[in-house]
mmCIF file of C-alpha atoms and ligand atoms in Angstrom:
data_model
loop_
_atom_site.group_PDB
_atom_site.id
_atom_site.type_symbol
_atom_site.label_atom_id
_atom_site.label_comp_id
_atom_site.label_asym_id
_atom_site.label_seq_id
_atom_site.Cartn_x
_atom_site.Cartn_y
_atom_site.Cartn_z
ATOM 1 C CA MET A 1 57.257 135.925 94.442
ATOM 2 C CA THR A 2 60.130 136.433 96.757
ATOM 3 C CA ILE A 3 63.992 136.019 97.018
ATOM 4 C CA GLU A 4 65.541 135.330 100.200
ATOM 5 C CA PHE A 5 69.141 136.432 100.147
ATOM 6 C CA LEU A 6 70.551 134.164 102.930
ATOM 7 C CA ASN A 7 71.797 136.130 106.085
ATOM 8 C CA GLU A 8 70.607 139.330 104.081
ATOM 9 C CA LYS A 9 66.975 139.826 103.602
ATOM 10 C CA VAL A 10 63.711 138.650 101.847
ATOM 11 C CA ILE A 11 62.860 140.740 98.875
ATOM 12 C CA PRO A 12 59.990 140.889 96.468
ATOM 13 C CA ILE A 13 60.563 140.392 92.652
ATOM 14 C CA GLN A 14 58.176 141.104 89.574
ATOM 15 C CA ALA A 15 57.955 138.740 86.690
ATOM 16 C CA ASN A 16 59.702 140.878 84.501
ATOM 17 C CA GLN A 17 62.532 141.691 86.750
ATOM 18 C CA THR A 18 65.825 139.945 86.897
ATOM 19 C CA ILE A 19 67.287 139.022 90.205
ATOM 20 C CA LEU A 20 69.916 141.624 89.731
ATOM 21 C CA GLN A 21 67.394 144.573 89.270
ATOM 22 C CA ALA A 22 65.246 143.279 92.086
ATOM 23 C CA SER A 23 68.115 143.153 94.580
ATOM 24 C CA LEU A 24 69.377 146.726 93.496
ATOM 25 C CA GLU A 25 65.979 148.066 93.758
ATOM 26 C CA ALA A 26 65.742 146.534 97.248
ATOM 27 C CA GLY A 27 69.039 148.229 98.356
ATOM 28 C CA ILE A 28 71.350 145.315 98.312
ATOM 29 C CA PRO A 29 74.845 146.297 97.227
ATOM 30 C CA HIS A 30 74.794 143.721 94.416
ATOM 31 C CA TYR A 31 78.098 143.749 92.538
ATOM 32 C CA HIS A 32 77.452 144.215 88.609
ATOM 33 C CA ALA A 33 80.724 145.403 87.339
ATOM 34 C CA CYS A 34 79.673 145.075 83.361
ATOM 35 C CA GLY A 35 76.497 146.783 84.265
ATOM 36 C CA GLY A 36 74.277 143.572 83.692
ATOM 37 C CA LYS A 37 75.792 142.473 80.248
ATOM 38 C CA ALA A 38 76.851 138.795 81.160
ATOM 39 C CA ARG A 39 80.358 139.730 80.831
ATOM 40 C CA CYS A 40 81.809 140.158 84.359
ATOM 41 C CA SER A 41 80.164 137.519 86.384
ATOM 42 C CA THR A 42 80.598 139.737 89.626
ATOM 43 C CA CYS A 43 76.838 139.374 90.124
ATOM 44 C CA ARG A 44 76.878 135.519 90.393
ATOM 45 C CA VAL A 45 74.907 133.878 93.014
ATOM 46 C CA VAL A 46 74.466 130.203 94.479
ATOM 47 C CA VAL A 47 71.005 128.846 94.313
ATOM 48 C CA GLN A 48 70.441 127.036 97.594
ATOM 49 C CA GLU A 49 66.404 126.278 97.130
ATOM 50 C CA GLY A 50 64.086 126.650 94.303
ATOM 51 C CA LYS A 51 66.457 126.209 91.249
ATOM 52 C CA ASP A 52 63.193 124.932 89.315
ATOM 53 C CA ASN A 53 61.496 128.118 89.906
ATOM 54 C CA LEU A 54 64.234 130.174 87.841
ATOM 55 C CA SER A 55 64.333 130.870 84.194
ATOM 56 C CA GLU A 56 66.682 128.667 82.172
ATOM 57 C CA PRO A 57 70.084 130.287 81.543
ATOM 58 C CA ASN A 58 70.166 132.094 78.271
ATOM 59 C CA LYS A 59 72.892 132.057 75.697
ATOM 60 C CA ALA A 60 74.859 134.749 77.151
ATOM 61 C CA GLU A 61 74.922 133.225 80.728
ATOM 62 C CA LEU A 62 75.782 129.698 78.929
ATOM 63 C CA LYS A 63 78.653 131.332 77.330
ATOM 64 C CA LEU A 64 80.149 133.015 80.432
ATOM 65 C CA ARG A 65 79.426 129.627 82.417
ATOM 66 C CA ASP A 66 81.426 127.766 79.916
ATOM 67 C CA GLN A 67 84.335 130.279 80.068
ATOM 68 C CA LYS A 68 84.296 130.402 83.840
ATOM 69 C CA LYS A 69 83.366 126.756 84.568
ATOM 70 C CA PHE A 70 80.500 127.681 87.058
ATOM 71 C CA PRO A 71 78.664 124.640 88.511
ATOM 72 C CA LYS A 72 74.923 124.601 87.666
ATOM 73 C CA ASN A 73 73.915 125.710 90.848
ATOM 74 C CA VAL A 74 75.730 129.063 90.462
ATOM 75 C CA ARG A 75 73.622 131.617 88.289
ATOM 76 C CA LEU A 76 74.161 135.124 86.873
ATOM 77 C CA ALA A 77 71.683 137.306 88.734
ATOM 78 C CA CYS A 78 71.607 139.912 85.952
ATOM 79 C CA GLN A 79 70.226 137.286 83.476
ATOM 80 C CA THR A 80 68.277 135.172 85.689
ATOM 81 C CA LYS A 81 64.447 135.755 86.529
ATOM 82 C CA VAL A 82 62.069 133.929 89.053
ATOM 83 C CA ILE A 83 59.330 132.478 87.008
ATOM 84 C CA SER A 84 57.237 131.107 90.084
ATOM 85 C CA ASN A 85 57.168 130.684 93.738
ATOM 86 C CA ASP A 86 60.144 131.707 96.035
ATOM 87 C CA VAL A 87 64.029 131.054 95.855
ATOM 88 C CA LYS A 88 66.678 131.037 98.456
ATOM 89 C CA ILE A 89 70.115 132.271 97.265
ATOM 90 C CA GLN A 90 73.235 133.832 98.202
ATOM 91 C CA ARG A 91 75.326 136.389 96.783
ATOM 92 C CA ILE A 92 79.223 135.290 96.247
ATOM 93 C CA ILE A 93 80.750 138.643 95.879
ATOM 94 C CA ARG A 94 80.179 140.733 98.938
ATOM 95 C CA ASP A 95 83.284 142.911 99.297
ATOM 96 C CA GLU A 96 86.718 143.590 97.591
ATOM 97 C CA THR A 97 88.237 140.651 99.220
ATOM 98 C CA ASP A 98 85.673 138.391 97.499
ATOM 99 C CA LEU A 99 86.143 140.182 94.245
ATOM 100 C CA ASP A 100 89.633 139.514 94.193
ATOM 101 C CA LEU A 101 89.049 135.890 95.432
ATOM 102 C CA TYR A 102 86.681 134.904 92.792
ATOM 103 C CA VAL A 103 86.951 137.108 89.877
ATOM 104 C CA TYR A 104 90.211 138.969 89.337
ATOM 105 C CA GLY A 105 92.899 137.634 91.697
ATOM 106 C CA ASN A 106 95.392 134.933 91.500
ATOM 107 C CA HIS A 107 93.304 132.191 93.237
ATOM 108 C CA CYS A 108 90.014 132.597 91.267
ATOM 109 C CA GLU A 109 90.577 129.332 88.836
ATOM 110 C CA ASN A 110 90.597 127.154 91.827
ATOM 111 C CA LEU A 111 87.286 128.564 93.139
ATOM 112 C CA GLN A 112 84.785 127.798 90.424
ATOM 113 C CA SER A 113 83.127 125.358 92.573
ATOM 114 C CA VAL A 114 81.337 126.565 95.419
ATOM 115 C CA GLY A 115 80.698 124.614 98.630
ATOM 116 C CA ASP A 116 78.456 121.592 98.111
ATOM 117 C CA GLU A 117 77.303 118.945 100.400
ATOM 118 C CA LYS A 118 77.390 115.401 99.298
ATOM 119 C CA PRO A 119 77.756 111.935 100.523
ATOM 120 C CA MET A 120 81.222 110.654 100.263
ATOM 121 C CA ALA A 121 83.386 107.728 101.299
ATOM 122 C CA LEU A 122 86.165 108.638 103.835
ATOM 123 C CA PHE A 123 89.406 106.595 104.017
ATOM 124 C CA PHE A 124 92.232 107.252 106.567
ATOM 125 C CA LEU A 125 95.501 105.206 106.477
ATOM 126 C CA ASP A 126 98.209 105.219 108.969
ATOM 127 C CA ILE A 127 101.556 103.468 108.750
ATOM 128 C CA ARG A 128 102.337 101.817 111.943
ATOM 129 C CA ASN A 129 105.479 101.188 113.854
ATOM 130 C CA PHE A 130 107.443 103.356 111.590
ATOM 131 C CA THR A 131 109.453 105.281 114.241
ATOM 132 C CA PRO A 132 111.884 102.380 114.771
ATOM 133 C CA PHE A 133 112.373 102.309 111.036
ATOM 134 C CA ILE A 134 113.305 106.099 111.057
ATOM 135 C CA GLU A 135 115.636 105.736 114.070
ATOM 136 C CA GLN A 136 117.490 102.607 112.567
ATOM 137 C CA HIS A 137 118.008 103.725 109.025
ATOM 138 C CA LEU A 138 119.455 106.536 106.950
ATOM 139 C CA PRO A 139 117.450 109.564 105.839
ATOM 140 C CA PHE A 140 117.719 108.329 102.198
ATOM 141 C CA ASP A 141 116.370 105.075 103.149
ATOM 142 C CA VAL A 142 113.362 106.578 105.094
ATOM 143 C CA ILE A 143 112.488 108.955 102.348
ATOM 144 C CA HIS A 144 112.818 106.240 99.722
ATOM 145 C CA ILE A 145 110.489 103.747 101.569
ATOM 146 C CA ILE A 146 107.889 106.420 102.214
ATOM 147 C CA ARG A 147 108.009 107.470 98.499
ATOM 148 C CA ARG A 148 107.800 103.836 97.447
ATOM 149 C CA LEU A 149 104.794 103.375 99.699
ATOM 150 C CA ASN A 150 102.964 106.587 98.810
ATOM 151 C CA ILE A 151 103.200 105.821 95.104
ATOM 152 C CA MET A 152 101.714 102.559 95.623
ATOM 153 C CA PHE A 153 98.992 103.959 97.643
ATOM 154 C CA ASN A 154 98.265 106.627 95.363
ATOM 155 C CA ASP A 155 98.147 104.444 92.426
ATOM 156 C CA ILE A 156 95.591 102.041 94.338
ATOM 157 C CA ILE A 157 93.435 104.811 95.385
ATOM 158 C CA VAL A 158 93.377 106.713 92.029
ATOM 159 C CA GLU A 159 92.540 103.030 90.236
ATOM 160 C CA HIS A 160 89.612 102.985 92.385
ATOM 161 C CA LYS A 161 88.366 106.484 91.611
ATOM 162 C CA GLY A 162 89.532 107.944 94.740
ATOM 163 C CA LYS A 163 91.660 111.101 95.590
ATOM 164 C CA ILE A 164 94.406 111.432 98.305
ATOM 165 C CA LEU A 165 93.560 115.060 100.000
ATOM 166 C CA GLU A 166 96.506 114.767 102.311
ATOM 167 C CA PHE A 167 99.596 112.894 103.121
ATOM 168 C CA THR A 168 100.782 113.051 106.546
ATOM 169 C CA GLY A 169 104.113 111.644 106.423
ATOM 170 C CA ASP A 170 103.130 108.344 107.805
ATOM 171 C CA GLY A 171 99.778 108.060 106.342
ATOM 172 C CA PHE A 172 97.171 109.685 104.335
ATOM 173 C CA TYR A 173 93.444 110.922 104.128
ATOM 174 C CA ALA A 174 91.487 109.875 100.774
ATOM 175 C CA VAL A 175 87.976 110.376 99.691
ATOM 176 C CA PHE A 176 85.937 108.668 97.297
ATOM 177 C CA GLY A 177 82.595 109.795 95.397
ATOM 178 C CA PHE A 178 83.273 112.919 93.587
ATOM 179 C CA ASP A 179 81.436 111.856 90.481
ATOM 180 C CA GLU A 180 79.924 108.387 91.267
ATOM 181 C CA PRO A 181 76.966 107.364 93.523
ATOM 182 C CA ILE A 182 77.671 106.615 97.048
ATOM 183 C CA LYS A 183 77.281 102.991 97.036
ATOM 184 C CA GLU A 184 79.852 102.854 94.062
ATOM 185 C CA ALA A 185 82.259 104.932 96.083
ATOM 186 C CA VAL A 186 82.009 102.939 99.311
ATOM 187 C CA ASN A 187 82.626 99.731 97.342
ATOM 188 C CA ASN A 188 85.511 101.250 95.485
ATOM 189 C CA ALA A 189 87.080 102.489 98.696
ATOM 190 C CA TYR A 190 86.746 99.093 100.382
ATOM 191 C CA LYS A 191 88.329 97.500 97.370
ATOM 192 C CA ALA A 192 91.063 99.801 97.304
ATOM 193 C CA GLY A 193 91.673 99.218 101.142
ATOM 194 C CA LYS A 194 91.815 95.456 100.373
ATOM 195 C CA GLN A 195 94.311 95.811 97.545
ATOM 196 C CA ILE A 196 96.444 98.039 99.553
ATOM 197 C CA LEU A 197 96.785 95.388 102.310
ATOM 198 C CA ASP A 198 97.239 92.572 99.724
ATOM 199 C CA SER A 199 100.027 94.486 97.912
ATOM 200 C CA LEU A 200 101.780 95.409 101.310
ATOM 201 C CA ILE A 201 102.211 91.778 101.731
ATOM 202 C CA GLY A 202 104.177 91.418 98.716
ATOM 203 C CA LEU A 203 106.079 94.703 98.954
ATOM 204 C CA ASN A 204 107.224 93.503 102.592
ATOM 205 C CA GLU A 205 108.184 89.981 101.391
ATOM 206 C CA ASN A 206 109.806 91.198 98.131
ATOM 207 C CA TYR A 207 111.539 94.299 99.321
ATOM 208 C CA ILE A 208 111.047 96.072 102.756
ATOM 209 C CA THR A 209 111.735 92.915 104.780
ATOM 210 C CA LYS A 210 114.499 91.485 102.299
ATOM 211 C CA TYR A 211 116.562 94.818 102.123
ATOM 212 C CA PHE A 212 115.848 96.728 105.223
ATOM 213 C CA ASP A 213 114.871 93.684 107.691
ATOM 214 C CA HIS A 214 111.327 95.626 108.597
ATOM 215 C CA LYS A 215 107.847 95.016 107.906
ATOM 216 C CA ILE A 216 105.374 97.598 107.130
ATOM 217 C CA ASP A 217 101.883 97.374 108.926
ATOM 218 C CA VAL A 218 98.969 99.826 108.340
ATOM 219 C CA GLY A 219 95.836 100.652 110.073
ATOM 220 C CA ILE A 220 92.897 101.703 107.593
ATOM 221 C CA GLY A 221 89.488 103.238 108.803
ATOM 222 C CA LEU A 222 86.697 103.667 106.257
ATOM 223 C CA HIS A 223 83.372 105.349 106.987
ATOM 224 C CA SER A 224 80.852 107.268 104.677
ATOM 225 C CA GLY A 225 78.516 110.240 105.427
ATOM 226 C CA LYS A 226 77.194 113.639 103.993
ATOM 227 C CA VAL A 227 80.172 116.199 104.090
ATOM 228 C CA ILE A 228 80.899 119.573 102.859
ATOM 229 C CA VAL A 229 83.193 119.742 99.732
ATOM 230 C CA GLY A 230 84.878 122.648 98.479
ATOM 231 C CA LYS A 231 88.219 124.042 97.244
ATOM 232 C CA THR A 232 90.543 125.887 99.349
ATOM 233 C CA GLY A 233 91.535 128.350 96.503
ATOM 234 C CA VAL A 234 95.222 128.387 97.801
ATOM 235 C CA LYS A 235 97.056 127.827 94.411
ATOM 236 C CA GLU A 236 100.056 125.967 95.458
ATOM 237 C CA HIS A 237 98.096 123.535 97.741
ATOM 238 C CA ASN A 238 95.621 120.813 97.219
ATOM 239 C CA PRO A 239 92.297 122.535 96.358
ATOM 240 C CA TYR A 240 89.917 120.288 97.700
ATOM 241 C CA MET A 241 88.473 120.628 101.384
ATOM 242 C CA VAL A 242 86.147 117.742 102.674
ATOM 243 C CA MET A 243 84.759 118.528 106.451
ATOM 244 C CA GLY A 244 82.146 117.218 108.538
ATOM 245 C CA LEU A 245 81.539 114.859 111.422
ATOM 246 C CA PRO A 246 81.912 111.724 109.290
ATOM 247 C CA VAL A 247 85.598 112.599 108.393
ATOM 248 C CA ASN A 248 86.148 112.622 112.249
ATOM 249 C CA VAL A 249 84.578 109.381 112.449
ATOM 250 C CA ALA A 250 86.537 107.769 109.723
ATOM 251 C CA ALA A 251 89.883 109.033 111.451
ATOM 252 C CA ARG A 252 88.567 107.547 114.871
ATOM 253 C CA LEU A 253 88.057 104.300 113.024
ATOM 254 C CA GLU A 254 91.533 104.371 111.715
ATOM 255 C CA SER A 255 92.955 104.984 115.386
ATOM 256 C CA ALA A 256 90.574 102.172 116.588
ATOM 257 C CA THR A 257 92.413 99.587 114.435
ATOM 258 C CA LYS A 258 95.235 99.611 117.246
ATOM 259 C CA GLU A 259 92.650 98.922 120.242
ATOM 260 C CA LEU A 260 90.635 96.479 118.087
ATOM 261 C CA ASN A 261 93.848 94.606 116.847
ATOM 262 C CA ASN A 262 92.706 94.419 113.398
ATOM 263 C CA ASN A 263 94.123 96.454 110.221
ATOM 264 C CA PHE A 264 90.929 97.421 108.460
ATOM 265 C CA VAL A 265 88.015 98.895 110.433
ATOM 266 C CA ILE A 266 85.029 99.984 108.720
ATOM 267 C CA SER A 267 81.718 101.386 109.982
ATOM 268 C CA GLU A 268 78.456 99.292 110.206
ATOM 269 C CA TYR A 269 76.972 101.932 107.647
ATOM 270 C CA VAL A 270 79.687 101.091 105.104
ATOM 271 C CA TYR A 271 79.501 97.490 105.732
ATOM 272 C CA GLU A 272 75.693 97.631 104.869
ATOM 273 C CA MET A 273 76.568 99.152 101.392
ATOM 274 C CA LEU A 274 78.980 96.499 100.493
ATOM 275 C CA ASN A 275 78.280 94.287 97.632
ATOM 276 C CA GLY A 276 78.355 90.559 98.179
ATOM 277 C CA ARG A 277 79.032 90.844 102.198
ATOM 278 C CA SER A 278 78.605 87.649 103.949
ATOM 279 C CA ASN A 279 77.490 89.140 107.232
ATOM 280 C CA SER A 280 80.170 86.980 108.795
ATOM 281 C CA ALA A 281 82.645 89.826 109.626
ATOM 282 C CA GLU A 282 83.320 90.215 113.134
ATOM 283 C CA GLN A 283 81.281 93.081 114.692
ATOM 284 C CA LYS A 284 82.405 95.269 117.558
ATOM 285 C CA GLN A 285 81.339 98.744 119.339
ATOM 286 C CA ILE A 286 83.729 101.591 119.995
ATOM 287 C CA LYS A 287 83.387 104.913 121.794
ATOM 288 C CA LEU A 288 83.355 107.861 119.743
ATOM 289 C CA LYS A 289 84.212 111.295 121.338
ATOM 290 C CA GLY A 290 81.373 113.221 122.400
ATOM 291 C CA VAL A 291 78.840 110.389 121.410
ATOM 292 C CA SER A 292 77.281 108.670 124.424
ATOM 293 C CA GLU A 293 75.738 105.664 122.059
ATOM 294 C CA PRO A 294 78.280 103.153 121.372
ATOM 295 C CA PHE A 295 79.385 103.196 117.310
ATOM 296 C CA CYS A 296 79.115 99.874 115.519
ATOM 297 C CA VAL A 297 82.068 98.729 113.398
ATOM 298 C CA ARG A 298 83.273 95.762 111.482
ATOM 299 C CA LEU A 299 86.736 94.140 111.335
ATOM 300 C CA MET A 300 87.472 93.472 107.840
ATOM 301 C CA GLY A 301 91.333 92.743 108.045
ATOM 302 C CA LYS A 302 93.825 91.023 110.016
ATOM 303 C CA GLY A 303 95.282 91.289 113.592
ATOM 304 C CA TYR A 304 98.806 92.725 113.856
ATOM 305 C CA ASN A 305 101.521 90.273 115.032
ATOM 306 C CA TYR A 306 103.177 92.451 117.634
HETATM 307 S S1 LIG B 1 76.544 142.062 86.010
HETATM 308 FE FE1 LIG B 1 78.229 141.442 84.972
HETATM 309 S S2 LIG B 1 77.671 139.544 84.553
HETATM 310 FE FE2 LIG B 1 75.959 139.969 85.689
#
């Protein structure tokens, strides 16, 4: 049986050895501050392939996992054995900075989840035509309106099990699918977009146009795909990071709302996952940066009246 330590080396392991024993024997400088007693967690590894070829977590490992809130793909090398075939793993703590980051430092409570790749729904919203409002109104009014909008956006996103990762001043970026299957996440994201557009009509009529003689329009882009999810670990900031090409595509769909004159643009891929779709939504093709093939989208909103 072998263990591949990704980006390091492949080593042999005997049935009666723990991963830690095998790695130390092979000369890997594997951290093990408590001496292999399941107390320090410095020996932890991420399992990339072959999790079923490992021994089940014992009592000591489960206790530490509960305390530190590790995800299931993180194992203690000092307690885990390989029971059949081969496995691929990665050490998490490789130097003193990693040790500070993950075990002893100020940021470690934000880093119990390791990077993961999963399908998610990616939602970008931009407030249109806001510069004239900023120029014509008092700073208090500008911040007041942005606050009202952001509270409304956030309430709707959260109601649909999404999470806003970043507010950009005149827009935001949200993701759906942390805990639910992707089809459900996509449908939730779509419903959230529709609800935001509907709610804006009421807010414009009853408040923003009435008191500020202005109408807020937005552009929404929605796409879905496999992305890398992890935590930044910087305490004061939003801990989640979601990265990958689908994120860039979703941002591009949001900016395409202008050229397509439609306030809600979704990818064909998302459209195909929608429950109860009628197939009547207008289909268009747009160009994506660096991609030669045209990209198929559906127009699910309304045109702008300016
Ligand atoms: S070496 Fe301390 S928990 Fe494994």
